[in-house]
């Protein structure tokens, strides 16, 4: 084992999440500062967009200081220079667009698709989930128009964070007070842990090469960088899975929401750690490039140049993927990788053989005969063979970045 520590399990639901915080012209806007700070405290990245009337309630300077980036409130940032704020870019930036507080006026604008300010434009161009925390006076809230607007938005998939009952700024008592910032942050955290497609699922991802010692400093290895496995682990974690990443020696940072990383060096260590935790997992994506052979009698000392043998006895390493396939129980999903160097037809035949032999549900095949595919690139070109109820389906993909390939692979997973 390396001396690198394993990362500890910790709540990471908001870590690295991008939250676009929209603020509208309600008296509750002062609470948005506390909310922004709460998100930052929980590890999220926050950008703020405000309506022109929100600026009457709380200054952009306060929010910009809290979140560490400029606040957007106008289509044109600097009218003299002709600079403008790209609302489409804003709408695409976030993992979640949260409008808190959301006034009755903005609620109505969202329902009608009005685009008269930057916050509304960002709503129309957002591709991420949207949540709103309404805040208004009791009678405004219970008004049929408001209730109908809330129902319409809810039916369109917008998450509504119910307002609370209590003393209102108008002096009245009743429902309409924006939920407290800490509770809104809890709601968002829960959203990221519970509502995502792989929430509650445990996934094991293996990545990188293994190294098999010849002596104290030399080893047999391969050119795997680990990038493909790390992208897959990151993607699964982004979609809510509890990911354990077992990695060979690589020079990569653990993706932010991966729950646990275990560093290994040899094929034996990979086998031991993987087999140990596989029974607790819902799925395993075995992306590591494991050495098939290792020197039978490695030296614990560094051999001098003159003492190096002309030939070396090798022995098989344990076959982790085969063992995972043997152990697999009903409901577990097992994905393997095959790096081939033959013609596409031969490679496919070989990958299909591996899928069957190792009892896999899916195999991701790439071949060295495709430019830009394989180990030492940031791109990959894969063909995926999926086995469902004994029938194989083949999916052929174009050359893409490994991040995009990871999305294609993860899109095909059902467990
Ligand atoms: C002191 C004060 C407090 C207000 N509070 C609210 C509120 O809590 N909810 C609301 O819907 N409107 C409230 N309004 C009215 C909105 O500011 C007004 O409808 C404005 O046009 C909203 O614009 P916006 O949604 O684009 O920010 C308040 C107005 C004032 C002057």
XYZ file of C-alpha atoms and ligand atoms in Angstrom:
446
model
C 0.000 0.000 0.000
C 1.048 3.603 -0.508
C 1.366 5.895 2.495
C -1.395 8.174 1.152
C -4.324 8.383 3.538
C -7.805 7.244 2.626
C -10.293 10.090 2.601
C -12.908 9.906 5.325
C -16.637 9.484 4.750
C -18.234 12.899 5.193
C -21.435 14.642 4.132
C -20.667 16.124 0.743
C -24.065 16.803 -0.742
C -23.339 20.463 -1.408
C -19.588 20.284 -1.848
C -18.689 21.818 -5.196
C -22.344 22.180 -6.215
C -23.071 25.297 -8.227
C -26.048 27.195 -6.886
C -27.407 30.145 -8.822
C -29.201 32.164 -6.174
C -31.942 34.458 -7.455
C -33.161 37.250 -5.176
C -36.354 39.228 -5.767
C -37.950 42.302 -4.188
C -39.309 41.009 -0.922
C -38.588 42.167 2.588
C -37.239 38.623 3.117
C -34.332 39.482 0.785
C -32.208 40.288 3.846
C -32.311 36.568 4.699
C -30.696 35.750 1.346
C -27.372 36.954 2.718
C -27.562 34.346 5.490
C -28.651 31.750 2.936
C -25.722 32.533 0.621
C -23.337 32.230 3.552
C -24.917 28.911 4.575
C -24.353 27.480 1.087
C -20.744 28.672 1.054
C -20.243 27.134 4.513
C -21.500 23.795 3.179
C -18.989 23.872 0.300
C -21.201 25.095 -2.549
C -20.191 27.620 -5.158
C -22.728 30.449 -5.323
C -23.478 33.094 -7.934
C -26.176 35.681 -7.360
C -28.668 37.251 -9.722
C -31.026 39.962 -8.435
C -34.062 41.746 -9.816
C -33.878 45.546 -9.985
C -36.370 45.782 -7.107
C -34.352 43.332 -4.951
C -31.542 45.898 -4.957
C -33.868 48.213 -3.038
C -33.891 45.648 -0.216
C -30.296 44.406 0.003
C -27.142 45.675 -1.647
C -25.321 43.645 -4.284
C -22.106 44.582 -2.461
C -23.145 42.540 0.597
C -23.891 39.480 -1.509
C -20.858 39.844 -3.773
C -18.658 39.971 -0.693
C -20.272 36.896 0.847
C -20.108 34.711 -2.275
C -16.838 36.072 -3.618
C -18.060 36.914 -7.119
C -19.849 39.850 -8.776
C -23.617 39.975 -8.495
C -25.636 40.203 -11.710
C -28.729 42.360 -11.892
C -28.733 44.001 -15.266
C -28.588 42.767 -18.852
C -25.897 45.359 -19.525
C -23.141 45.385 -16.892
C -21.372 48.455 -18.101
C -23.463 50.435 -20.505
C -20.567 52.646 -21.677
C -18.373 49.753 -22.697
C -21.248 47.758 -24.208
C -20.588 44.791 -21.883
C -23.599 42.591 -21.223
C -24.381 39.716 -18.895
C -24.870 36.461 -20.685
C -28.117 35.242 -19.104
C -27.894 32.003 -21.094
C -24.474 31.296 -19.615
C -25.900 32.078 -16.146
C -28.810 29.728 -16.775
C -26.464 26.938 -17.815
C -23.920 27.458 -15.044
C -25.879 26.175 -12.041
C -26.574 22.672 -10.778
C -29.630 24.294 -9.195
C -31.343 27.643 -9.681
C -32.866 28.693 -6.382
C -34.978 31.835 -6.198
C -35.259 32.862 -2.550
C -37.202 34.926 -1.798
C -39.561 34.627 -4.741
C -42.172 37.397 -4.951
C -45.700 37.032 -6.290
C -44.621 39.156 -9.280
C -41.698 36.882 -10.179
C -43.827 33.776 -9.625
C -46.315 35.119 -12.146
C -43.517 36.011 -14.586
C -42.134 32.453 -14.388
C -45.565 31.010 -15.141
C -46.064 33.308 -18.127
C -42.544 33.071 -19.503
C -41.991 36.795 -19.080
C -38.451 37.940 -19.685
C -38.282 41.522 -18.459
C -35.220 41.221 -16.215
C -32.041 39.149 -15.952
C -33.387 36.863 -13.218
C -36.377 35.934 -15.381
C -34.160 35.451 -18.447
C -31.935 33.087 -16.458
C -35.064 31.116 -15.478
C -36.117 30.734 -19.096
C -32.668 29.640 -20.195
C -31.847 27.372 -17.232
C -31.420 23.663 -17.902
C -30.845 22.724 -14.280
C -33.592 22.039 -11.707
C -35.270 25.141 -10.273
C -36.513 25.677 -6.725
C -38.357 28.701 -5.368
C -38.981 29.877 -1.824
C -42.070 32.116 -2.005
C -42.326 35.043 0.390
C -45.297 37.315 0.568
C -48.104 38.633 2.645
C -50.817 36.193 3.816
C -53.514 37.454 1.426
C -51.145 37.565 -1.538
C -50.145 33.976 -0.800
C -53.670 32.615 -0.428
C -54.944 34.536 -3.457
C -56.256 32.154 -6.113
C -53.897 33.616 -8.722
C -50.836 32.899 -6.564
C -52.046 29.415 -5.672
C -52.741 28.641 -9.335
C -49.279 29.920 -10.288
C -47.645 27.733 -7.632
C -49.590 24.707 -8.857
C -48.595 25.373 -12.473
C -44.909 25.731 -11.621
C -45.002 22.626 -9.439
C -46.588 20.657 -12.299
C -43.783 21.902 -14.541
C -41.233 20.406 -12.163
C -40.219 23.460 -10.142
C -39.555 22.580 -6.487
C -41.594 24.732 -4.129
C -40.149 25.405 -0.689
C -43.293 26.060 1.316
C -43.439 29.341 3.215
C -44.027 29.235 6.961
C -46.709 30.717 9.159
C -45.902 33.516 11.563
C -45.663 37.263 11.956
C -45.427 38.966 8.558
C -43.809 42.284 7.672
C -47.280 43.704 7.034
C -48.117 43.196 10.703
C -50.496 40.339 9.855
C -50.112 36.764 11.114
C -50.318 33.805 8.752
C -48.688 31.763 6.010
C -46.346 33.546 3.633
C -43.113 34.016 5.546
C -40.120 32.688 3.641
C -38.674 29.488 5.082
C -35.617 30.077 7.296
C -32.241 30.059 5.471
C -30.928 27.010 7.334
C -34.064 25.038 6.439
C -33.793 26.118 2.796
C -30.168 24.930 2.763
C -31.321 21.616 4.309
C -33.993 21.314 1.629
C -31.404 21.847 -1.112
C -28.989 19.410 0.538
C -31.740 16.812 0.739
C -32.632 17.486 -2.855
C -29.072 16.683 -3.921
C -28.953 13.529 -1.820
C -32.455 12.153 -2.332
C -33.828 13.332 -5.656
C -30.916 12.430 -7.886
C -31.138 9.288 -10.029
C -28.507 7.306 -8.083
C -29.389 8.589 -4.611
C -28.970 5.858 -2.011
C -26.970 3.622 -4.392
C -23.510 2.400 -3.516
C -21.078 2.110 -6.398
C -17.530 0.854 -6.547
C -15.300 2.275 -9.280
C -11.773 1.010 -9.898
C -9.324 3.152 -11.846
C -5.709 3.518 -12.906
C -2.901 1.024 -13.362
C -1.385 -1.463 -10.950
C 2.341 -1.810 -10.365
C 4.001 -5.192 -9.795
C 7.369 -5.034 -8.097
C 10.515 -6.391 -9.771
C 12.645 -5.050 -6.940
C 12.453 -2.201 -4.428
C 12.321 0.466 -7.166
C 11.432 -1.222 -10.465
C 8.042 -2.524 -11.453
C 5.904 -3.908 -14.265
C 3.111 -1.473 -15.041
C 1.061 0.028 -17.830
C 0.220 3.439 -19.265
C -3.222 3.880 -17.681
C -3.656 7.425 -16.325
C -6.882 6.703 -14.391
C -8.702 9.583 -16.136
C -11.561 7.458 -17.490
C -12.323 5.854 -14.114
C -12.074 9.177 -12.270
C -14.510 10.799 -14.715
C -16.957 7.914 -14.236
C -16.618 8.109 -10.448
C -17.211 11.880 -10.554
C -20.244 11.559 -12.796
C -21.843 8.889 -10.611
C -21.205 10.970 -7.497
C -22.710 14.047 -9.206
C -25.840 11.995 -9.801
C -26.141 11.116 -6.139
C -24.363 7.752 -5.852
C -22.226 6.971 -2.830
C -19.002 6.225 -4.685
C -15.997 4.294 -3.401
C -13.079 4.821 -5.754
C -10.267 2.282 -5.609
C -7.319 3.684 -7.500
C -3.905 2.528 -8.576
C -1.003 5.020 -8.570
C -2.230 8.058 -10.537
C -1.655 11.764 -10.497
C -5.285 12.864 -10.207
C -7.412 14.712 -7.677
C -10.382 12.839 -6.245
C -13.630 14.218 -7.769
C -15.349 16.418 -5.156
C -18.356 14.293 -4.234
C -16.693 10.879 -4.256
C -17.366 9.511 -0.773
C -14.255 7.417 -0.266
C -10.976 6.852 -2.083
C -8.787 3.845 -1.429
C -5.300 3.873 -2.955
C -3.719 0.572 -3.933
C -0.553 -0.352 -5.796
C -0.654 -4.018 -6.788
C -3.203 -6.285 -8.473
C -3.342 -8.319 -5.242
C -4.249 -5.213 -3.214
C -6.883 -4.268 -5.782
C -8.326 -7.778 -5.576
C -8.366 -7.839 -1.757
C -9.982 -4.400 -1.305
C -12.490 -4.870 -4.130
C -13.656 -8.357 -3.214
C -13.998 -7.257 0.400
C -16.525 -4.462 -0.309
C -18.324 -5.827 -3.389
C -21.110 -7.557 -1.373
C -22.216 -4.134 0.016
C -22.359 -2.489 -3.432
C -25.213 -2.040 -5.900
C -22.839 -1.751 -8.835
C -19.172 -1.898 -9.768
C -17.469 -0.233 -12.718
C -14.133 -1.970 -13.133
C -12.060 0.498 -15.104
C -8.640 -0.241 -13.566
C -5.963 -1.547 -15.928
C -4.823 -4.465 -13.807
C -1.512 -6.214 -14.520
C -2.241 -9.810 -15.558
C 1.226 -11.047 -14.543
C 3.703 -10.211 -11.802
C 7.320 -11.249 -11.131
C 7.238 -14.480 -9.053
C 10.138 -13.562 -6.806
C 10.505 -9.799 -6.516
C 13.521 -8.560 -4.623
C 12.888 -6.412 -1.569
C 16.230 -4.652 -2.228
C 17.215 -2.575 -5.217
C 19.089 -4.912 -7.574
C 22.377 -3.588 -8.949
C 22.564 -3.272 -12.697
C 24.897 -6.275 -12.962
C 22.586 -8.440 -10.829
C 19.513 -7.919 -13.013
C 18.398 -11.257 -14.466
C 18.315 -11.901 -18.243
C 14.864 -13.334 -17.881
C 12.231 -13.211 -15.198
C 9.682 -15.740 -13.989
C 6.179 -14.346 -14.009
C 3.004 -15.638 -12.387
C -0.665 -14.753 -12.847
C -2.205 -12.092 -10.645
C -5.673 -12.794 -9.207
C -8.464 -11.962 -11.684
C -10.554 -9.382 -9.811
C -13.224 -8.972 -12.486
C -13.748 -12.723 -12.817
C -14.161 -13.003 -9.047
C -16.633 -10.076 -8.926
C -18.626 -11.824 -11.679
C -18.609 -15.105 -9.726
C -19.717 -13.380 -6.547
C -22.374 -11.208 -8.239
C -25.832 -11.611 -6.752
C -29.254 -10.710 -8.116
C -29.670 -6.961 -8.576
C -25.952 -6.145 -8.637
C -24.648 -4.568 -11.834
C -21.123 -5.281 -13.052
C -19.379 -3.315 -15.794
C -15.979 -4.221 -17.236
C -13.617 -2.607 -19.725
C -11.738 -4.116 -22.626
C -8.831 -2.436 -24.363
C -8.237 -4.211 -27.648
C -5.730 -3.789 -30.435
C -7.258 -5.914 -33.220
C -9.635 -4.933 -35.994
C -13.030 -3.649 -34.819
C -14.723 -6.993 -35.645
C -12.096 -9.055 -33.796
C -12.145 -6.623 -30.860
C -15.916 -6.837 -30.582
C -15.792 -10.630 -30.624
C -13.164 -10.641 -27.915
C -15.116 -8.118 -25.784
C -18.291 -10.194 -26.128
C -16.342 -13.243 -24.977
C -15.090 -11.346 -21.920
C -18.624 -10.092 -21.129
C -19.901 -13.676 -21.032
C -16.887 -15.319 -19.361
C -16.808 -12.782 -16.533
C -20.590 -12.614 -16.031
C -20.745 -8.873 -16.800
C -23.822 -6.765 -17.520
C -21.934 -4.359 -19.703
C -18.516 -4.061 -21.285
C -16.927 -0.856 -22.539
C -14.585 -1.598 -25.402
C -11.993 0.694 -26.909
C -9.332 -0.164 -29.407
C -5.843 1.124 -29.957
C -6.582 1.127 -33.680
C -8.780 4.223 -33.144
C -6.794 7.481 -33.001
C -7.392 9.347 -29.733
C -8.702 6.271 -27.877
C -7.125 4.340 -25.020
C -4.860 5.280 -22.134
C -2.815 8.395 -22.608
C -5.388 10.720 -24.169
C -8.044 13.054 -22.801
C -10.403 11.590 -25.379
C -11.799 8.131 -25.954
C -13.885 6.322 -28.510
C -15.902 3.486 -27.086
C -18.301 0.786 -28.115
C -20.505 -0.503 -25.324
C -22.029 -3.958 -25.298
C -24.925 -4.234 -22.891
C -26.418 -7.524 -21.816
C -30.033 -7.385 -20.701
C -31.783 -10.719 -19.965
C -29.265 -12.625 -22.062
C -29.532 -10.336 -25.108
C -26.625 -8.164 -26.200
C -27.144 -4.639 -27.544
C -24.218 -2.743 -29.027
C -23.893 1.048 -28.745
C -21.231 2.731 -30.877
C -20.044 6.197 -29.854
C -17.949 8.869 -31.568
C -14.581 10.123 -30.337
C -15.320 12.382 -27.336
C -13.669 13.821 -24.244
C -13.413 11.283 -21.420
C -15.880 13.436 -19.447
C -18.474 13.041 -22.211
C -17.692 9.326 -22.562
C -18.276 8.946 -18.799
C -21.732 10.519 -19.277
C -22.544 8.072 -22.100
C -21.492 5.115 -19.958
C -23.390 6.298 -16.883
C -26.511 7.060 -18.984
C -26.724 3.357 -19.818
C -26.556 2.180 -16.207
C -29.740 1.029 -14.530
C -29.546 -0.363 -11.032
C -41.394 47.060 1.692
C -41.904 46.170 0.624
C -41.937 44.810 0.851
C -42.408 43.945 -0.112
N -42.419 42.576 0.136
C -42.929 41.762 -0.784
C -42.995 40.369 -0.512
O -42.593 39.886 0.555
N -43.503 39.562 -1.465
C -43.944 40.037 -2.666
O -44.434 39.234 -3.463
N -43.873 41.347 -2.934
C -43.388 42.212 -2.051
N -43.313 43.551 -2.342
C -43.712 44.004 -3.672
C -42.619 43.754 -4.708
O -41.439 44.427 -4.301
C -43.045 44.190 -6.086
O -44.136 43.399 -6.536
C -41.929 44.143 -7.083
O -42.421 44.562 -8.331
C -41.374 42.754 -7.194
O -40.469 42.723 -8.272
P -39.515 41.481 -8.517
O -40.312 40.246 -8.321
O -39.089 41.667 -9.940
O -38.386 41.608 -7.584
C -42.834 44.449 -1.369
C -42.755 45.802 -1.620
C -42.300 46.661 -0.634
C -42.216 48.135 -0.922
